[in-house]
Amino acid sequence: MTLSTDEGTLAPSQLPSSFLSVRDLKVHFPTVDGIVKATDGLSFELERGKTLGIVGESGSGKSVSSSTIMGLHRGSNAQISGQILLNGTDLLTISDEEMRQRRGSDVAMIFQDPLSSMHPYYKVGDQIAEAYRAHHQVSKKVARARAVEMLDRVGIPQPDRRADSYPHQFSGGMRQRAMIAMALINDPSLLIADEPTTALDVTVQAQILDLLQDLQRDFDAAIIIITHDLGVVAEMADDVLVMYAGRCVEYGSTNRLLTHPEMPYTWGLLSSVPDIAAPVDAKLIPVRGNPPSLLNPPAGCAFNPRCDHSSKVPGDRCFVELPELTPGRDGGSHLKRCHLENPDEVYAEEILPEIAPDLVEEPR
């Protein structure tokens, strides 16, 4: 995956091989109080067989950007601009009928709450079979057999019998597996998983993540996983996109971003994660304050009201100038949106000793 270093501009040499290219995506919602800029100039690319993790606090634009890829804001009052190229086709310009044909077959989504996403009055097997018949001219018998096959594929015990159960008769983990079966029944090439492990215990979480990885290998699908859990990102993602106030504020390979983050907001996310190796009396270091209003975001860097490092930037740039996405210190594909000149040094000297003192090298 590659990202632009300028708003809305992607490297042309990367476009032919990219399966999914999102370019300068803006999703704005008019309200009586003003324009809510839920996503404001988001660009990224994703290859088949790869996983992109999108992280950030609630309200940062993660789910809005992904639901826009699904075409779920069509017919609403949303003001959408930019491009969403899926295998060369711009999903923002095709007709509603063509989008309906692609939704479920080319691109599918696992929603955050499977209980509210499945109809309570219909059997689980019937709902999965209906998703298959929407894209294939087959009989109900054939569709049911395919639904049972997928339930078995995702690890539902006695799938033929459980296909006749209602959603409320499934446990949380089984409902999530059923949602995955519904999303994958048409072999989509792009799968969007919106908080797929929320409200599940850690054992079931691990099973769901293993299942997604196994199915990705089988179908060679590209996956976008939206989560607050950096542990899930470390387990699943090849690359990580950090969002704040509707924009990308940092991007990099998972290993690079988690070990050498260069944006203070990312530092805050990492310092908020408990360390099982830390002393029992160790304190978490949360990000102070609250996310900004997307109706009236702060001038300059949107993170400046919560940032403890703006004083290290000469003048008032953090408060008047929006930082661009620029390459990190490694000079590679790592990008960050910050005015700090030496963020890696600040992180190593001030942040790392607090959140992971065992990783700090002793002076020689």
mmCIF file of C-alpha atoms in Angstrom:
data_model
loop_
_atom_site.group_PDB
_atom_site.id
_atom_site.type_symbol
_atom_site.label_atom_id
_atom_site.label_comp_id
_atom_site.label_asym_id
_atom_site.label_seq_id
_atom_site.Cartn_x
_atom_site.Cartn_y
_atom_site.Cartn_z
ATOM 1 C CA MET A 1 0.000 0.000 0.000
ATOM 2 C CA THR A 2 1.113 3.544 -0.741
ATOM 3 C CA LEU A 3 -0.220 6.874 0.370
ATOM 4 C CA SER A 4 0.034 10.361 -0.992
ATOM 5 C CA THR A 5 2.454 12.912 0.397
ATOM 6 C CA ASP A 6 0.192 15.692 -0.861
ATOM 7 C CA GLU A 7 -3.557 15.922 -0.251
ATOM 8 C CA GLY A 8 -5.391 13.966 -2.935
ATOM 9 C CA THR A 9 -2.285 13.065 -4.955
ATOM 10 C CA LEU A 10 -1.144 9.481 -5.384
ATOM 11 C CA ALA A 11 2.019 8.227 -7.021
ATOM 12 C CA PRO A 12 0.999 7.401 -10.627
ATOM 13 C CA SER A 13 3.497 4.552 -10.826
ATOM 14 C CA GLN A 14 1.604 2.780 -8.077
ATOM 15 C CA LEU A 15 -1.891 3.065 -9.535
ATOM 16 C CA PRO A 16 -1.885 0.257 -12.150
ATOM 17 C CA SER A 17 -1.091 -2.444 -9.574
ATOM 18 C CA SER A 18 -3.417 -1.098 -6.856
ATOM 19 C CA PHE A 19 -6.601 -3.043 -6.298
ATOM 20 C CA LEU A 20 -8.249 -0.324 -4.198
ATOM 21 C CA SER A 21 -7.333 3.352 -4.572
ATOM 22 C CA VAL A 22 -9.081 5.968 -2.475
ATOM 23 C CA ARG A 23 -8.152 9.471 -3.657
ATOM 24 C CA ASP A 24 -8.901 12.713 -1.837
ATOM 25 C CA LEU A 25 -12.156 11.344 -0.398
ATOM 26 C CA LYS A 26 -14.352 13.965 1.240
ATOM 27 C CA VAL A 27 -17.625 13.080 2.957
ATOM 28 C CA HIS A 28 -19.431 16.124 4.353
ATOM 29 C CA PHE A 29 -22.846 16.192 6.021
ATOM 30 C CA PRO A 30 -24.867 19.434 5.957
ATOM 31 C CA THR A 31 -26.662 20.119 9.244
ATOM 32 C CA VAL A 32 -28.602 23.029 10.695
ATOM 33 C CA ASP A 33 -25.451 23.997 12.596
ATOM 34 C CA GLY A 34 -23.079 23.781 9.640
ATOM 35 C CA ILE A 35 -21.077 21.263 7.602
ATOM 36 C CA VAL A 36 -19.777 18.173 9.399
ATOM 37 C CA LYS A 37 -16.545 17.186 7.647
ATOM 38 C CA ALA A 38 -16.563 13.507 8.595
ATOM 39 C CA THR A 39 -13.834 12.628 6.096
ATOM 40 C CA ASP A 40 -11.720 15.415 4.662
ATOM 41 C CA GLY A 41 -9.206 14.540 1.953
ATOM 42 C CA LEU A 42 -8.430 10.883 2.694
ATOM 43 C CA SER A 43 -6.187 8.965 0.264
ATOM 44 C CA PHE A 44 -4.835 5.433 0.460
ATOM 45 C CA GLU A 45 -4.235 2.293 -1.583
ATOM 46 C CA LEU A 46 -4.593 -1.389 -0.833
ATOM 47 C CA GLU A 47 -3.445 -4.493 -2.688
ATOM 48 C CA ARG A 48 -5.185 -7.878 -2.863
ATOM 49 C CA GLY A 49 -4.129 -10.271 -0.157
ATOM 50 C CA LYS A 50 -3.102 -7.409 2.150
ATOM 51 C CA THR A 51 -4.704 -6.000 5.289
ATOM 52 C CA LEU A 52 -4.989 -2.338 6.214
ATOM 53 C CA GLY A 53 -5.771 -1.406 9.819
ATOM 54 C CA ILE A 54 -7.559 1.912 10.361
ATOM 55 C CA VAL A 55 -7.359 3.182 13.949
ATOM 56 C CA GLY A 56 -8.445 6.289 15.801
ATOM 57 C CA GLU A 57 -10.918 7.514 18.379
ATOM 58 C CA SER A 58 -14.669 7.499 17.814
ATOM 59 C CA GLY A 59 -15.622 10.279 15.438
ATOM 60 C CA SER A 60 -12.340 10.298 13.544
ATOM 61 C CA GLY A 61 -13.955 9.213 10.262
ATOM 62 C CA LYS A 62 -13.030 5.512 10.187
ATOM 63 C CA SER A 63 -16.473 4.021 9.700
ATOM 64 C CA VAL A 64 -17.740 6.853 7.478
ATOM 65 C CA SER A 65 -14.944 6.345 4.959
ATOM 66 C CA SER A 66 -15.538 2.590 4.826
ATOM 67 C CA SER A 67 -19.326 2.843 4.579
ATOM 68 C CA THR A 68 -18.783 5.270 1.697
ATOM 69 C CA ILE A 69 -16.759 2.599 -0.092
ATOM 70 C CA MET A 70 -19.790 0.338 0.373
ATOM 71 C CA GLY A 71 -22.036 3.011 -1.152
ATOM 72 C CA LEU A 72 -24.140 3.226 1.992
ATOM 73 C CA HIS A 73 -24.396 7.030 1.871
ATOM 74 C CA ARG A 74 -26.030 7.067 -1.548
ATOM 75 C CA GLY A 75 -29.421 8.730 -1.403
ATOM 76 C CA SER A 76 -28.553 10.619 1.769
ATOM 77 C CA ASN A 77 -27.711 14.301 2.078
ATOM 78 C CA ALA A 78 -23.997 13.505 2.220
ATOM 79 C CA GLN A 79 -21.742 15.601 -0.031
ATOM 80 C CA ILE A 80 -19.186 13.147 -1.429
ATOM 81 C CA SER A 81 -16.240 13.954 -3.674
ATOM 82 C CA GLY A 82 -12.995 12.294 -4.694
ATOM 83 C CA GLN A 83 -12.489 8.847 -6.167
ATOM 84 C CA ILE A 84 -12.864 5.276 -4.924
ATOM 85 C CA LEU A 85 -11.278 3.038 -7.565
ATOM 86 C CA LEU A 86 -11.982 -0.664 -7.084
ATOM 87 C CA ASN A 87 -10.070 -2.657 -9.674
ATOM 88 C CA GLY A 88 -10.125 0.404 -11.925
ATOM 89 C CA THR A 89 -13.825 1.276 -11.526
ATOM 90 C CA ASP A 90 -14.814 4.442 -9.675
ATOM 91 C CA LEU A 91 -17.520 3.401 -7.218
ATOM 92 C CA LEU A 92 -18.637 7.019 -6.795
ATOM 93 C CA THR A 93 -19.685 7.381 -10.448
ATOM 94 C CA ILE A 94 -21.434 4.080 -11.183
ATOM 95 C CA SER A 95 -25.221 3.779 -11.070
ATOM 96 C CA ASP A 96 -27.150 2.703 -7.992
ATOM 97 C CA GLU A 97 -28.047 -0.580 -9.698
ATOM 98 C CA GLU A 98 -24.424 -1.377 -10.511
ATOM 99 C CA MET A 99 -23.427 -0.495 -6.945
ATOM 100 C CA ARG A 100 -26.058 -2.907 -5.632
ATOM 101 C CA GLN A 101 -24.579 -5.616 -7.846
ATOM 102 C CA ARG A 102 -21.062 -4.935 -6.596
ATOM 103 C CA ARG A 103 -22.064 -4.640 -2.945
ATOM 104 C CA GLY A 104 -21.841 -8.125 -1.536
ATOM 105 C CA SER A 105 -20.142 -9.656 -4.561
ATOM 106 C CA ASP A 106 -17.063 -7.430 -5.041
ATOM 107 C CA VAL A 107 -17.004 -5.631 -1.704
ATOM 108 C CA ALA A 108 -18.606 -6.794 1.542
ATOM 109 C CA MET A 109 -18.719 -5.537 5.118
ATOM 110 C CA ILE A 110 -18.786 -7.143 8.540
ATOM 111 C CA PHE A 111 -20.705 -4.740 10.734
ATOM 112 C CA GLN A 112 -19.861 -3.880 14.307
ATOM 113 C CA ASP A 113 -22.996 -5.281 15.957
ATOM 114 C CA PRO A 114 -24.179 -8.509 14.321
ATOM 115 C CA LEU A 115 -27.304 -8.720 16.497
ATOM 116 C CA SER A 116 -28.658 -5.430 15.151
ATOM 117 C CA SER A 117 -27.356 -6.150 11.636
ATOM 118 C CA MET A 118 -29.305 -9.401 11.235
ATOM 119 C CA HIS A 119 -33.093 -9.485 11.036
ATOM 120 C CA PRO A 120 -34.518 -10.967 14.244
ATOM 121 C CA TYR A 121 -37.564 -12.483 12.505
ATOM 122 C CA TYR A 122 -35.669 -14.586 9.951
ATOM 123 C CA LYS A 123 -33.528 -17.656 10.419
ATOM 124 C CA VAL A 124 -29.778 -17.201 10.115
ATOM 125 C CA GLY A 125 -29.469 -19.675 7.245
ATOM 126 C CA ASP A 126 -32.255 -17.971 5.290
ATOM 127 C CA GLN A 127 -30.579 -14.571 5.614
ATOM 128 C CA ILE A 128 -27.231 -15.913 4.416
ATOM 129 C CA ALA A 129 -28.928 -17.776 1.555
ATOM 130 C CA GLU A 130 -30.751 -14.593 0.537
ATOM 131 C CA ALA A 131 -27.408 -12.791 0.266
ATOM 132 C CA TYR A 132 -26.250 -15.531 -2.111
ATOM 133 C CA ARG A 133 -29.417 -15.502 -4.237
ATOM 134 C CA ALA A 134 -29.143 -11.724 -4.651
ATOM 135 C CA HIS A 135 -26.118 -12.319 -6.878
ATOM 136 C CA HIS A 136 -26.760 -15.808 -8.297
ATOM 137 C CA GLN A 137 -29.708 -17.242 -10.191
ATOM 138 C CA VAL A 138 -30.079 -20.395 -8.117
ATOM 139 C CA SER A 139 -32.870 -22.202 -6.303
ATOM 140 C CA LYS A 140 -33.551 -21.831 -2.588
ATOM 141 C CA LYS A 141 -32.260 -25.362 -2.069
ATOM 142 C CA VAL A 142 -28.912 -24.575 -3.701
ATOM 143 C CA ALA A 143 -28.645 -21.290 -1.779
ATOM 144 C CA ARG A 144 -29.361 -23.024 1.521
ATOM 145 C CA ALA A 145 -26.700 -25.642 0.802
ATOM 146 C CA ARG A 146 -24.233 -22.841 0.116
ATOM 147 C CA ALA A 147 -25.254 -21.103 3.376
ATOM 148 C CA VAL A 148 -24.722 -24.303 5.366
ATOM 149 C CA GLU A 149 -21.349 -24.759 3.671
ATOM 150 C CA MET A 150 -20.274 -21.249 4.709
ATOM 151 C CA LEU A 151 -21.499 -21.718 8.287
ATOM 152 C CA ASP A 152 -19.383 -24.843 8.454
ATOM 153 C CA ARG A 153 -16.470 -22.931 6.900
ATOM 154 C CA VAL A 154 -16.538 -20.310 9.656
ATOM 155 C CA GLY A 155 -16.627 -22.905 12.405
ATOM 156 C CA ILE A 156 -20.309 -23.086 13.378
ATOM 157 C CA PRO A 157 -20.952 -26.543 14.901
ATOM 158 C CA GLN A 158 -23.771 -28.593 13.372
ATOM 159 C CA PRO A 159 -24.269 -26.011 10.605
ATOM 160 C CA ASP A 160 -27.229 -27.772 8.999
ATOM 161 C CA ARG A 161 -29.194 -27.579 12.248
ATOM 162 C CA ARG A 162 -27.975 -24.146 13.340
ATOM 163 C CA ALA A 163 -28.970 -22.667 9.973
ATOM 164 C CA ASP A 164 -32.547 -22.951 11.235
ATOM 165 C CA SER A 165 -31.807 -20.909 14.369
ATOM 166 C CA TYR A 166 -32.659 -17.250 14.851
ATOM 167 C CA PRO A 167 -29.965 -14.645 15.591
ATOM 168 C CA HIS A 168 -30.912 -14.375 19.269
ATOM 169 C CA GLN A 169 -30.280 -18.117 19.637
ATOM 170 C CA PHE A 170 -26.621 -17.648 18.702
ATOM 171 C CA SER A 171 -23.933 -16.551 21.126
ATOM 172 C CA GLY A 172 -22.033 -13.333 20.395
ATOM 173 C CA GLY A 173 -19.116 -15.191 18.851
ATOM 174 C CA MET A 174 -21.381 -17.367 16.724
ATOM 175 C CA ARG A 175 -23.323 -14.327 15.482
ATOM 176 C CA GLN A 176 -20.055 -12.717 14.471
ATOM 177 C CA ARG A 177 -19.083 -15.891 12.619
ATOM 178 C CA ALA A 178 -22.492 -15.912 10.904
ATOM 179 C CA MET A 179 -21.931 -12.294 9.812
ATOM 180 C CA ILE A 180 -18.550 -13.296 8.382
ATOM 181 C CA ALA A 181 -20.216 -16.177 6.535
ATOM 182 C CA MET A 182 -22.778 -13.764 5.059
ATOM 183 C CA ALA A 183 -20.063 -11.316 4.029
ATOM 184 C CA LEU A 184 -17.943 -14.002 2.368
ATOM 185 C CA ILE A 185 -20.636 -16.129 0.747
ATOM 186 C CA ASN A 186 -20.145 -14.387 -2.625
ATOM 187 C CA ASP A 187 -16.328 -14.529 -2.475
ATOM 188 C CA PRO A 188 -15.790 -10.735 -2.342
ATOM 189 C CA SER A 189 -12.394 -9.396 -3.300
ATOM 190 C CA LEU A 190 -12.566 -6.616 -0.670
ATOM 191 C CA LEU A 191 -13.758 -7.218 2.892
ATOM 192 C CA ILE A 192 -14.340 -4.369 5.344
ATOM 193 C CA ALA A 193 -14.461 -5.453 8.994
ATOM 194 C CA ASP A 194 -15.829 -2.729 11.283
ATOM 195 C CA GLU A 195 -14.796 -3.561 14.860
ATOM 196 C CA PRO A 196 -15.231 -7.316 14.261
ATOM 197 C CA THR A 197 -14.112 -8.274 17.790
ATOM 198 C CA THR A 198 -16.036 -5.702 19.835
ATOM 199 C CA ALA A 199 -17.778 -7.126 22.938
ATOM 200 C CA LEU A 200 -16.201 -10.550 22.439
ATOM 201 C CA ASP A 201 -14.030 -12.236 25.046
ATOM 202 C CA VAL A 202 -10.348 -12.578 24.268
ATOM 203 C CA THR A 203 -10.578 -16.271 23.345
ATOM 204 C CA VAL A 204 -13.324 -15.648 20.791
ATOM 205 C CA GLN A 205 -11.480 -12.563 19.542
ATOM 206 C CA ALA A 206 -8.436 -14.678 18.762
ATOM 207 C CA GLN A 207 -10.617 -17.241 16.965
ATOM 208 C CA ILE A 208 -12.287 -14.543 14.844
ATOM 209 C CA LEU A 209 -8.939 -13.022 13.862
ATOM 210 C CA ASP A 210 -7.532 -16.443 12.977
ATOM 211 C CA LEU A 211 -10.656 -17.115 10.917
ATOM 212 C CA LEU A 212 -10.291 -13.858 8.980
ATOM 213 C CA GLN A 213 -6.653 -14.599 8.230
ATOM 214 C CA ASP A 214 -7.470 -18.133 7.062
ATOM 215 C CA LEU A 215 -10.278 -16.927 4.818
ATOM 216 C CA GLN A 216 -8.080 -14.172 3.418
ATOM 217 C CA ARG A 217 -5.535 -16.766 2.354
ATOM 218 C CA ASP A 218 -8.273 -18.873 0.775
ATOM 219 C CA PHE A 219 -9.949 -16.028 -1.145
ATOM 220 C CA ASP A 220 -6.913 -13.736 -1.653
ATOM 221 C CA ALA A 221 -9.104 -10.887 -0.430
ATOM 222 C CA ALA A 222 -8.001 -7.415 0.563
ATOM 223 C CA ILE A 223 -9.149 -6.536 4.088
ATOM 224 C CA ILE A 224 -9.763 -3.207 5.788
ATOM 225 C CA ILE A 225 -10.083 -3.698 9.530
ATOM 226 C CA ILE A 226 -11.439 -0.806 11.592
ATOM 227 C CA THR A 227 -10.624 -1.020 15.265
ATOM 228 C CA HIS A 228 -9.685 0.795 18.463
ATOM 229 C CA ASP A 229 -7.596 -2.192 19.542
ATOM 230 C CA LEU A 230 -3.944 -1.816 18.639
ATOM 231 C CA GLY A 231 -3.434 -5.458 19.605
ATOM 232 C CA VAL A 232 -5.761 -6.446 16.765
ATOM 233 C CA VAL A 233 -3.764 -4.216 14.424
ATOM 234 C CA ALA A 234 -0.497 -5.809 15.493
ATOM 235 C CA GLU A 235 -1.973 -9.259 14.873
ATOM 236 C CA MET A 236 -3.757 -8.642 11.574
ATOM 237 C CA ALA A 237 -2.573 -5.624 9.626
ATOM 238 C CA ASP A 238 0.254 -5.236 7.136
ATOM 239 C CA ASP A 239 -0.116 -1.441 7.231
ATOM 240 C CA VAL A 240 -1.739 1.006 9.642
ATOM 241 C CA LEU A 241 -3.613 4.225 8.893
ATOM 242 C CA VAL A 242 -4.167 6.500 11.914
ATOM 243 C CA MET A 243 -7.109 8.899 11.527
ATOM 244 C CA TYR A 244 -7.919 12.050 13.481
ATOM 245 C CA ALA A 245 -10.612 14.635 12.730
ATOM 246 C CA GLY A 246 -11.404 13.088 9.349
ATOM 247 C CA ARG A 247 -7.814 13.026 8.096
ATOM 248 C CA CYS A 248 -4.911 10.612 8.001
ATOM 249 C CA VAL A 249 -2.323 11.777 10.552
ATOM 250 C CA GLU A 250 0.108 8.875 10.247
ATOM 251 C CA TYR A 251 0.631 5.886 7.999
ATOM 252 C CA GLY A 252 3.236 3.166 7.946
ATOM 253 C CA SER A 253 3.915 -0.537 8.001
ATOM 254 C CA THR A 254 2.600 -2.099 11.191
ATOM 255 C CA ASN A 255 6.007 -2.888 12.623
ATOM 256 C CA ARG A 256 7.432 0.544 11.815
ATOM 257 C CA LEU A 257 4.454 2.508 13.092
ATOM 258 C CA LEU A 258 4.105 0.597 16.357
ATOM 259 C CA THR A 259 7.810 0.761 17.168
ATOM 260 C CA HIS A 260 8.759 4.173 15.708
ATOM 261 C CA PRO A 261 5.630 6.366 15.666
ATOM 262 C CA GLU A 262 6.238 9.986 14.660
ATOM 263 C CA MET A 263 2.947 11.733 15.431
ATOM 264 C CA PRO A 264 1.969 12.788 19.001
ATOM 265 C CA TYR A 265 -1.564 11.487 18.568
ATOM 266 C CA THR A 266 -0.200 8.025 17.763
ATOM 267 C CA TRP A 267 1.998 8.301 20.850
ATOM 268 C CA GLY A 268 -1.139 8.936 22.882
ATOM 269 C CA LEU A 269 -2.897 5.893 21.455
ATOM 270 C CA LEU A 270 0.089 3.678 22.251
ATOM 271 C CA SER A 271 0.554 5.060 25.763
ATOM 272 C CA SER A 272 -3.104 4.336 26.516
ATOM 273 C CA VAL A 273 -2.611 0.595 26.012
ATOM 274 C CA PRO A 274 -1.917 -1.440 29.174
ATOM 275 C CA ASP A 275 1.420 -3.256 29.242
ATOM 276 C CA ILE A 276 1.122 -6.707 30.812
ATOM 277 C CA ALA A 277 4.820 -6.586 31.675
ATOM 278 C CA ALA A 278 4.504 -3.282 33.533
ATOM 279 C CA PRO A 279 4.407 -3.079 37.372
ATOM 280 C CA VAL A 280 0.971 -3.494 38.906
ATOM 281 C CA ASP A 281 0.974 0.123 40.063
ATOM 282 C CA ALA A 282 1.908 1.482 36.630
ATOM 283 C CA LYS A 283 -0.437 4.186 35.356
ATOM 284 C CA LEU A 284 -1.865 4.528 31.893
ATOM 285 C CA ILE A 285 -1.165 7.794 30.095
ATOM 286 C CA PRO A 286 -4.386 8.711 28.282
ATOM 287 C CA VAL A 287 -4.726 11.329 25.578
ATOM 288 C CA ARG A 288 -5.980 14.375 27.455
ATOM 289 C CA GLY A 289 -9.069 16.238 26.341
ATOM 290 C CA ASN A 290 -11.702 15.190 23.838
ATOM 291 C CA PRO A 291 -11.767 14.794 20.052
ATOM 292 C CA PRO A 292 -12.579 18.038 18.225
ATOM 293 C CA SER A 293 -15.942 18.963 16.794
ATOM 294 C CA LEU A 294 -16.043 18.203 13.084
ATOM 295 C CA LEU A 295 -18.380 21.169 12.679
ATOM 296 C CA ASN A 296 -15.709 23.613 13.760
ATOM 297 C CA PRO A 297 -12.317 21.888 14.006
ATOM 298 C CA PRO A 298 -9.331 23.831 15.387
ATOM 299 C CA ALA A 299 -7.265 25.913 12.999
ATOM 300 C CA GLY A 300 -3.886 24.548 12.013
ATOM 301 C CA CYS A 301 -3.231 21.038 13.284
ATOM 302 C CA ALA A 302 -6.513 19.658 14.590
ATOM 303 C CA PHE A 303 -4.647 17.898 17.400
ATOM 304 C CA ASN A 304 -3.040 21.073 18.761
ATOM 305 C CA PRO A 305 -5.467 21.610 21.715
ATOM 306 C CA ARG A 306 -4.518 18.177 23.083
ATOM 307 C CA CYS A 307 -0.859 18.071 22.087
ATOM 308 C CA ASP A 308 1.864 18.413 24.740
ATOM 309 C CA HIS A 309 4.588 19.035 22.165
ATOM 310 C CA SER A 310 3.405 22.080 20.180
ATOM 311 C CA SER A 311 5.794 24.268 22.217
ATOM 312 C CA LYS A 312 8.686 22.436 20.516
ATOM 313 C CA VAL A 313 7.626 23.850 17.132
ATOM 314 C CA PRO A 314 8.943 27.363 16.395
ATOM 315 C CA GLY A 315 6.342 30.110 16.190
ATOM 316 C CA ASP A 316 2.633 29.328 16.025
ATOM 317 C CA ARG A 317 2.668 26.921 13.070
ATOM 318 C CA CYS A 318 0.700 24.271 14.976
ATOM 319 C CA PHE A 319 -2.136 26.756 15.495
ATOM 320 C CA VAL A 320 -2.345 28.360 12.055
ATOM 321 C CA GLU A 321 -0.879 25.923 9.509
ATOM 322 C CA LEU A 322 -2.286 22.489 8.677
ATOM 323 C CA PRO A 323 0.677 20.114 8.398
ATOM 324 C CA GLU A 324 0.897 18.073 5.217
ATOM 325 C CA LEU A 325 1.540 14.349 5.083
ATOM 326 C CA THR A 326 5.306 14.136 4.735
ATOM 327 C CA PRO A 327 7.748 11.213 4.735
ATOM 328 C CA GLY A 328 9.047 10.097 8.111
ATOM 329 C CA ARG A 329 12.669 9.970 9.169
ATOM 330 C CA ASP A 330 13.241 6.591 7.517
ATOM 331 C CA GLY A 331 12.625 8.170 4.115
ATOM 332 C CA GLY A 332 10.381 5.290 3.077
ATOM 333 C CA SER A 333 6.631 4.866 2.960
ATOM 334 C CA HIS A 334 6.135 5.992 6.565
ATOM 335 C CA LEU A 335 4.158 9.263 6.506
ATOM 336 C CA LYS A 336 3.184 11.643 9.307
ATOM 337 C CA ARG A 337 1.198 14.855 9.615
ATOM 338 C CA CYS A 338 3.167 16.887 12.164
ATOM 339 C CA HIS A 339 5.337 20.017 12.343
ATOM 340 C CA LEU A 340 7.843 18.457 14.760
ATOM 341 C CA GLU A 341 11.246 18.321 13.093
ATOM 342 C CA ASN A 342 12.662 15.413 15.132
ATOM 343 C CA PRO A 343 9.646 13.406 16.333
ATOM 344 C CA ASP A 344 11.600 10.154 16.617
ATOM 345 C CA GLU A 345 14.029 11.775 19.051
ATOM 346 C CA VAL A 346 11.201 13.246 21.154
ATOM 347 C CA TYR A 347 9.511 9.845 21.238
ATOM 348 C CA ALA A 348 12.698 8.035 22.245
ATOM 349 C CA GLU A 349 13.624 10.550 24.951
ATOM 350 C CA GLU A 350 10.248 11.470 26.457
ATOM 351 C CA ILE A 351 7.537 8.953 25.564
ATOM 352 C CA LEU A 352 9.236 5.563 25.317
ATOM 353 C CA PRO A 353 10.767 5.676 28.836
ATOM 354 C CA GLU A 354 7.261 6.128 30.279
ATOM 355 C CA ILE A 355 5.338 3.516 28.305
ATOM 356 C CA ALA A 356 8.054 0.883 27.736
ATOM 357 C CA PRO A 357 11.087 1.497 29.943
ATOM 358 C CA ASP A 358 12.380 -2.013 29.247
ATOM 359 C CA LEU A 359 12.894 -1.011 25.593
ATOM 360 C CA VAL A 360 15.045 1.997 26.415
ATOM 361 C CA GLU A 361 18.705 1.349 25.830
ATOM 362 C CA GLU A 362 20.980 1.978 28.818
ATOM 363 C CA PRO A 363 23.682 4.585 28.245
ATOM 364 C CA ARG A 364 27.067 3.091 27.650
#
